[in-house]
PDB file of C-alpha atoms in Angstrom:
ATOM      1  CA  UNK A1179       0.000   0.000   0.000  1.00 47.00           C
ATOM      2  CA  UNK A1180       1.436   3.209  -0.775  1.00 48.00           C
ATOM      3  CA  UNK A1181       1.450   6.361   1.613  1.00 49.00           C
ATOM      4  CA  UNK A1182       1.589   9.726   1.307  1.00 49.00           C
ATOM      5  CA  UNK A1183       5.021  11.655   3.052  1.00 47.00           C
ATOM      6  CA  UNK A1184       5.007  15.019   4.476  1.00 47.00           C
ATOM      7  CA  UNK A1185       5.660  16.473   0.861  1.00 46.00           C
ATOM      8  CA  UNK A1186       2.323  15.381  -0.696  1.00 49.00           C
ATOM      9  CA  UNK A1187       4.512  12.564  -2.541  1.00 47.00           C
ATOM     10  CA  UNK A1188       3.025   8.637  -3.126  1.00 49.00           C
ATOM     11  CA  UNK A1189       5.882   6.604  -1.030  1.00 47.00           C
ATOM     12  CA  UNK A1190       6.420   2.554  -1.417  1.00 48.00           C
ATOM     13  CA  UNK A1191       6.009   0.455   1.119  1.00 48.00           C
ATOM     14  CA  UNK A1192       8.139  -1.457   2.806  1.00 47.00           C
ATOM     15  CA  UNK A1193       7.599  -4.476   0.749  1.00 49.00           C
ATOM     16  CA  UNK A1194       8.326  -2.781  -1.880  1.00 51.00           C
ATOM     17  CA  UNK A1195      11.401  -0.697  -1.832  1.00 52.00           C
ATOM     18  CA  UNK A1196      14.267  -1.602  -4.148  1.00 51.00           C
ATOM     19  CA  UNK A1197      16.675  -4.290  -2.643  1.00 50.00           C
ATOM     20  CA  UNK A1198      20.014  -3.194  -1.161  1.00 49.00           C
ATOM     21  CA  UNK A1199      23.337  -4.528  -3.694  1.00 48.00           C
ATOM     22  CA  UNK A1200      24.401  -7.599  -2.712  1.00 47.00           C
ATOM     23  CA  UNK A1201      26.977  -7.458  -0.480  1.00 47.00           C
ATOM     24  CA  UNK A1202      29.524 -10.457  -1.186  1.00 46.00           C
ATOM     25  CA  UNK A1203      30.110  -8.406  -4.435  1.00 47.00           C
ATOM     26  CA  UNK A1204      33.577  -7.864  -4.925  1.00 47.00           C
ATOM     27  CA  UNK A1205      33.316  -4.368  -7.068  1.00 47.00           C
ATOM     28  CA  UNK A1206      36.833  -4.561  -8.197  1.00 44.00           C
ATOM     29  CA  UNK A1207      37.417  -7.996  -9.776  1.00 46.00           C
ATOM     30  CA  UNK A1208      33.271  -8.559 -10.051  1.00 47.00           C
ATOM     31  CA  UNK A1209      33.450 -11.881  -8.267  1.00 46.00           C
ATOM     32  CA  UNK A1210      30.502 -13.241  -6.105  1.00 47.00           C
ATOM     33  CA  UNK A1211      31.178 -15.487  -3.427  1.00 51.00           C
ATOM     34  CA  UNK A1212      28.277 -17.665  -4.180  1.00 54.00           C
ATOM     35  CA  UNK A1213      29.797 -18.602  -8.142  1.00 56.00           C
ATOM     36  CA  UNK A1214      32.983 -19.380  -6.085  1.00 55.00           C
ATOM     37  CA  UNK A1215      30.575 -21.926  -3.801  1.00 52.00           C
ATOM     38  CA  UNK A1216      29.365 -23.498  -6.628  1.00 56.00           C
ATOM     39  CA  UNK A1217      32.578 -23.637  -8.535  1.00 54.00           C
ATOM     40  CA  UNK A1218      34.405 -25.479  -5.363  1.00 54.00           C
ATOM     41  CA  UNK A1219      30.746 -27.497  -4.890  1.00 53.00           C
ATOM     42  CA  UNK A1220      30.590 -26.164  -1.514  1.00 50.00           C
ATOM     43  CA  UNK A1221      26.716 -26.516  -1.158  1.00 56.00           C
ATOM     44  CA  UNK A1222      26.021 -27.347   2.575  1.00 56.00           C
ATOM     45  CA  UNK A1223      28.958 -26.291   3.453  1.00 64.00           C
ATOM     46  CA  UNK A1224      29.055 -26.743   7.296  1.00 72.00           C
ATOM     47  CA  UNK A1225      29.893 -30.084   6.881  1.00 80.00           C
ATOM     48  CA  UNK A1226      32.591 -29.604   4.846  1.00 84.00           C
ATOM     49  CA  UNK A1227      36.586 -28.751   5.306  1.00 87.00           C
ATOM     50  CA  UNK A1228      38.830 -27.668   2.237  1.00 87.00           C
ATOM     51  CA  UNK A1229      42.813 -29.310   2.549  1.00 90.00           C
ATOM     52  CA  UNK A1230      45.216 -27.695   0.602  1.00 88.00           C
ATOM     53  CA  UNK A1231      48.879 -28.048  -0.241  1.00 89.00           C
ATOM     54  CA  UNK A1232      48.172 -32.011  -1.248  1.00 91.00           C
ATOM     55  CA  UNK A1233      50.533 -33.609  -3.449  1.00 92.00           C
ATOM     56  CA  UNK A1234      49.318 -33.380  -6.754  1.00 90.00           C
ATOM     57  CA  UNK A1235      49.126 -37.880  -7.271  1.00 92.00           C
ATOM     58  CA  UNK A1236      46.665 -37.921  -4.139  1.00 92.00           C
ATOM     59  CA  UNK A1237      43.843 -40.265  -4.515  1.00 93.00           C
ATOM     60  CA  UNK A1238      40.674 -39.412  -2.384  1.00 94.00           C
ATOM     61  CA  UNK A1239      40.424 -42.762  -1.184  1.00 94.00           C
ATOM     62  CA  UNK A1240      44.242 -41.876   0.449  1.00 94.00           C
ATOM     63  CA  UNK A1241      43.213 -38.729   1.959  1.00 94.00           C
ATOM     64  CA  UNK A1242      39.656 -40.425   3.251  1.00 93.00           C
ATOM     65  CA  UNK A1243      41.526 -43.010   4.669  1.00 94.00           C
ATOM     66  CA  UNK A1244      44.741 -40.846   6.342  1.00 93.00           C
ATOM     67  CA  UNK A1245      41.397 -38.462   8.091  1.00 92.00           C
ATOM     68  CA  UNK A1246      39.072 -41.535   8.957  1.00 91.00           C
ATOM     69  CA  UNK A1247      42.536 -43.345  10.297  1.00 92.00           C
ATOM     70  CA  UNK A1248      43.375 -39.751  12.256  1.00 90.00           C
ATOM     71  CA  UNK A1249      40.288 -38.833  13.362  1.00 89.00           C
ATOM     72  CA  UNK A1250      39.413 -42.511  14.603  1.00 89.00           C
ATOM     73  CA  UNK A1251      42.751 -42.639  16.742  1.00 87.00           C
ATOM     74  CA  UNK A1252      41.738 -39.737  18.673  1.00 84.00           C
ATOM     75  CA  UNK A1253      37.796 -39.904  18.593  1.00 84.00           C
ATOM     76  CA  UNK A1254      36.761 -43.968  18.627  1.00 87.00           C
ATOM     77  CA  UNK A1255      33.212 -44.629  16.615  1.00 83.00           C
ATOM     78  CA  UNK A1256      32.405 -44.566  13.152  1.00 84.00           C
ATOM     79  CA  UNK A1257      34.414 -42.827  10.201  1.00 87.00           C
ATOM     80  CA  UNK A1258      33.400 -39.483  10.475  1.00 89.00           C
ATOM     81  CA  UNK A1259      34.415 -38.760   6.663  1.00 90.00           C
ATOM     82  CA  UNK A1260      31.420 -39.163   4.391  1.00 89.00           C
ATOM     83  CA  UNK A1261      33.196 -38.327   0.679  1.00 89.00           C
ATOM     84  CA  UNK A1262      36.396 -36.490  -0.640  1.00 91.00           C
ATOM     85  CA  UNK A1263      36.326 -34.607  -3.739  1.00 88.00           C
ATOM     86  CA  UNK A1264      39.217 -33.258  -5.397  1.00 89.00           C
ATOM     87  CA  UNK A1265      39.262 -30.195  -7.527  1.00 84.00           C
ATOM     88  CA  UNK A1266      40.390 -30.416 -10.696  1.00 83.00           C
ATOM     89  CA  UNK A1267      43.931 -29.064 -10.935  1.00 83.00           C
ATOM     90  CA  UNK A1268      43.904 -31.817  -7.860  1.00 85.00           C
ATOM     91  CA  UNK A1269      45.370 -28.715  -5.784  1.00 84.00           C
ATOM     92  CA  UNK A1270      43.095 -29.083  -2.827  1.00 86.00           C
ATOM     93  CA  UNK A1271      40.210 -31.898  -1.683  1.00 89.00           C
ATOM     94  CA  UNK A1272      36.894 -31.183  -0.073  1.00 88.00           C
ATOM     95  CA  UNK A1273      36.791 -33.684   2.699  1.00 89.00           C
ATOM     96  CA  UNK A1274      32.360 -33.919   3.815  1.00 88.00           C
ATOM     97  CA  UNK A1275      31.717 -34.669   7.331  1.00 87.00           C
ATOM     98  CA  UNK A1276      28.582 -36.386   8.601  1.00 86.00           C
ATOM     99  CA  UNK A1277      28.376 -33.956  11.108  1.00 85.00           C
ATOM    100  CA  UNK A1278      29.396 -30.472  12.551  1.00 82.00           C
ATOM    101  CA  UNK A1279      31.351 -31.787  15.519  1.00 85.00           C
ATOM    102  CA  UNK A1280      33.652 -34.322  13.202  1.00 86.00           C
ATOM    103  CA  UNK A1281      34.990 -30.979  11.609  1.00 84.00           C
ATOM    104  CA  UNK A1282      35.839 -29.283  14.075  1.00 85.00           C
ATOM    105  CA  UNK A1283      37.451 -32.023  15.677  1.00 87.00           C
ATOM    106  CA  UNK A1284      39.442 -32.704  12.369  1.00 88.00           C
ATOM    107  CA  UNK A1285      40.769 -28.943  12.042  1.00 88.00           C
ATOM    108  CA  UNK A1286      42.611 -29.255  14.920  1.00 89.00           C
ATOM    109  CA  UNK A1287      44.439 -31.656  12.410  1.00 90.00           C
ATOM    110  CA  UNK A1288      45.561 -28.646  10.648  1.00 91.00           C
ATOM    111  CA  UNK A1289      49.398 -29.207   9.349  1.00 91.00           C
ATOM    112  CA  UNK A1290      49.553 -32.909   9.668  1.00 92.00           C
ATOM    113  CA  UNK A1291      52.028 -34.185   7.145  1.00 93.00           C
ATOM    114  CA  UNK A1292      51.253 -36.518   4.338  1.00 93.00           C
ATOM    115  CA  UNK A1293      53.689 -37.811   1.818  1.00 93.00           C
ATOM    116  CA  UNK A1294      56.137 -35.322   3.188  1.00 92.00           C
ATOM    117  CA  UNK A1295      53.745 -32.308   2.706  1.00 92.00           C
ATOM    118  CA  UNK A1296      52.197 -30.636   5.552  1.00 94.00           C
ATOM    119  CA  UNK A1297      48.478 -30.148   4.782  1.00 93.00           C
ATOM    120  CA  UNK A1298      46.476 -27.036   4.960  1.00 91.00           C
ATOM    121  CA  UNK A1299      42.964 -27.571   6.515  1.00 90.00           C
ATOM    122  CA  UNK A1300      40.246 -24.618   6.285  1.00 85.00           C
ATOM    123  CA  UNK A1301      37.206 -24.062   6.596  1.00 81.00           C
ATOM    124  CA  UNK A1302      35.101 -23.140   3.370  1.00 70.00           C
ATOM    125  CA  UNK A1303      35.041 -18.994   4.060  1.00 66.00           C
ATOM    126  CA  UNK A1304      38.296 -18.543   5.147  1.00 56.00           C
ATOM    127  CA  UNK A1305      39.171 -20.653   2.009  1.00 59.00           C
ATOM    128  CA  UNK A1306      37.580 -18.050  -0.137  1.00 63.00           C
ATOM    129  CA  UNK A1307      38.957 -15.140   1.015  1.00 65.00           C
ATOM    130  CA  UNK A1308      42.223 -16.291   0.844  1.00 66.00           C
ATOM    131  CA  UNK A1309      41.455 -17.457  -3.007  1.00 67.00           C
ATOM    132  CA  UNK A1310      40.020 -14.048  -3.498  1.00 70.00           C
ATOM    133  CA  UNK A1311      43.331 -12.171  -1.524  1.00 74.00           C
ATOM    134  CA  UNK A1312      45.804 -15.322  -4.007  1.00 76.00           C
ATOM    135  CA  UNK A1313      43.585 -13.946  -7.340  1.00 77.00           C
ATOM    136  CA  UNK A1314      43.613  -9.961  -6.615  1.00 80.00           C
ATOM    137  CA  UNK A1315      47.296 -10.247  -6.272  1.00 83.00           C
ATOM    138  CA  UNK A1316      47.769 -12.500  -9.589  1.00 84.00           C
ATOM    139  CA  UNK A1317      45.839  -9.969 -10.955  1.00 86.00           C
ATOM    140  CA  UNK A1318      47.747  -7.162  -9.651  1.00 88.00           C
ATOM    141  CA  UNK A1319      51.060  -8.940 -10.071  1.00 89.00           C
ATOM    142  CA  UNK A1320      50.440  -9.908 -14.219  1.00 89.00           C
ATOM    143  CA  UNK A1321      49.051  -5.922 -14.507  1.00 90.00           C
ATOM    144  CA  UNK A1322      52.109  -4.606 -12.851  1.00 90.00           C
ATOM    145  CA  UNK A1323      54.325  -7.118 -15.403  1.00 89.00           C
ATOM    146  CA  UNK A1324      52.316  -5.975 -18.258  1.00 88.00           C
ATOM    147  CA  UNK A1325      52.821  -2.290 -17.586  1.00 86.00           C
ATOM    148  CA  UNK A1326      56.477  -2.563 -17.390  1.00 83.00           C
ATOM    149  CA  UNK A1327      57.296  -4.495 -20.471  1.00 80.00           C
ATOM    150  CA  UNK A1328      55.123  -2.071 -21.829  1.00 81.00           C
ATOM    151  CA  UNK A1329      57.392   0.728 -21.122  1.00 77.00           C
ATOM    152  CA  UNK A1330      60.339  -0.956 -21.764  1.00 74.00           C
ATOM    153  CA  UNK A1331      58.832  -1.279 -25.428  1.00 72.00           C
ATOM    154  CA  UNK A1332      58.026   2.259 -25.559  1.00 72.00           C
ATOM    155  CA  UNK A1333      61.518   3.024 -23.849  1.00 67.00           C
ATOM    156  CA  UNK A1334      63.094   6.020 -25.713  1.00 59.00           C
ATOM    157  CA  UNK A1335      66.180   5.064 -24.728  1.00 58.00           C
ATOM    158  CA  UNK A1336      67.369   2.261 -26.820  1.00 57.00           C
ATOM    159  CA  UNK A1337      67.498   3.080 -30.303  1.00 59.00           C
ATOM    160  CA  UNK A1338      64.298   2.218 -32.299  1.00 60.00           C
ATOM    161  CA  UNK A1339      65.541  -0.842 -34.725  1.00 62.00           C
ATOM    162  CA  UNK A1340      63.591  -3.755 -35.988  1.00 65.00           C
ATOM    163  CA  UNK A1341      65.940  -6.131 -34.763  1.00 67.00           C
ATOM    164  CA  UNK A1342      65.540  -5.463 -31.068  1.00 68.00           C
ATOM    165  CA  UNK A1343      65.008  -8.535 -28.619  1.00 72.00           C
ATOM    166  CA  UNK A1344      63.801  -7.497 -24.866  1.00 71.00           C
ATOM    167  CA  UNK A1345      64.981 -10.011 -22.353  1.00 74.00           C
ATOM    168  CA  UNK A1346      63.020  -9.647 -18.848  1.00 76.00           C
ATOM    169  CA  UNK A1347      63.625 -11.629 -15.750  1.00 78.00           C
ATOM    170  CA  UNK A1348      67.595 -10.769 -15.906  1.00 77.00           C
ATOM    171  CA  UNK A1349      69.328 -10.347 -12.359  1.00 80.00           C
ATOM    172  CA  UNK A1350      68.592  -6.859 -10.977  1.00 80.00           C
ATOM    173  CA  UNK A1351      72.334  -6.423 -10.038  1.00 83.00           C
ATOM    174  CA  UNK A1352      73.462  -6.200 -13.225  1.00 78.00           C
ATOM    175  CA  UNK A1353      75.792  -3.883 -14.215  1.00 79.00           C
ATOM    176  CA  UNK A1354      75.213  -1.075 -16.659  1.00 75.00           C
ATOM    177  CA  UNK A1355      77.428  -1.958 -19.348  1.00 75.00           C
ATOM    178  CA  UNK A1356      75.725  -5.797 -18.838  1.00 72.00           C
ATOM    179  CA  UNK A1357      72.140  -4.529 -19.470  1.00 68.00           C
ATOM    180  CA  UNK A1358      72.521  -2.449 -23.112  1.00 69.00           C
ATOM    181  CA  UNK A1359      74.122  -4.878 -25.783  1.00 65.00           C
ATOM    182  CA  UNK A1360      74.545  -3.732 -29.063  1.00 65.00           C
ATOM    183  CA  UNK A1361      76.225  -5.840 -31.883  1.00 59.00           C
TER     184      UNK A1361
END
């Protein structure tokens, strides 16, 4: 139902005001938390743990059994691990609880060492911020690399020939006469 404010003017109603921006919107790289969720199949998530820093020939029947074996030392009863999913690029495995309590009692797991790597456990938000933080500063970083070759191209200083090659990732303690080679 509409009203009328103290200028004369028809206002909305409550139910029907325009809906605040969503607010997991990152405005800078335009990435929503909730495509990340369903990228990393995070749905019911509070069951769920992400392990990172696996070695890339892990087998999720290896990782179910190193937690189940873990977790089963230290808390007797059933194998609290229902499934393990690895991503992909087999860079980190989403291990699926049957309950709550089994997670928390497996993060206190955090750094055991498998295959001579010590694993990362986290839980599914602070996984995704520090994705977001790992692609803002790839971003950043392959801007920032961009940039300078740029001006390195557009340098005045060497002398404009055809037959130019630009060499990048050289030692930054180079001397001077080692950095300008003419033939």
């Amino acid at each position: 139902m509409n009203e009328i404010d103290t200028n004369g003017v028809q206002a909305e109603s409550d139910s029907e005001k325009p809906k605040k921006p969503h607010k997991t919107k990152d405005s800078e790289f335009g990435l929503v938390k909730r495509e990340l969720l369903h990228t990393l199949k995070l749905k019911h998530s509070q069951r769920k743990l992400i392990v990172s820093s696996i070695p890339l020939d892990s087998t999720e029947a290896e990782l179910q059994n190193l937690f189940n074996t873990a977790l089963e030392t230290l808390y007797p009863g059933t194998p609290p691990i229902s499934s393990v999913t690895l991503s992909e690029d087999k860079t980190h495995a989403i291990l699926e609880f049957k309950t709550k309590d089994q997670l928390t009692n497996c993060l206190l797991l955090d750094g055991i060492e498998f295959r001579g790597r010590r694993l990362k456990l986290m839980k599914h938000k602070a996984y995704l911020s520090h994705r977001v933080m790992e692609m803002k500063k790839e971003i950043r970083d392959k801007e920032k690399q961009e940039k300078e070759t740029e001006e390195i191209m557009n340098c005045t200083i060497f002398p404009n020939h055809d037959n130019r090659i630009f060499m990048g990732n050289l030692p930054t303690n180079l001397p001077e006469e080692d950095k300008v080679l003419e033939s």
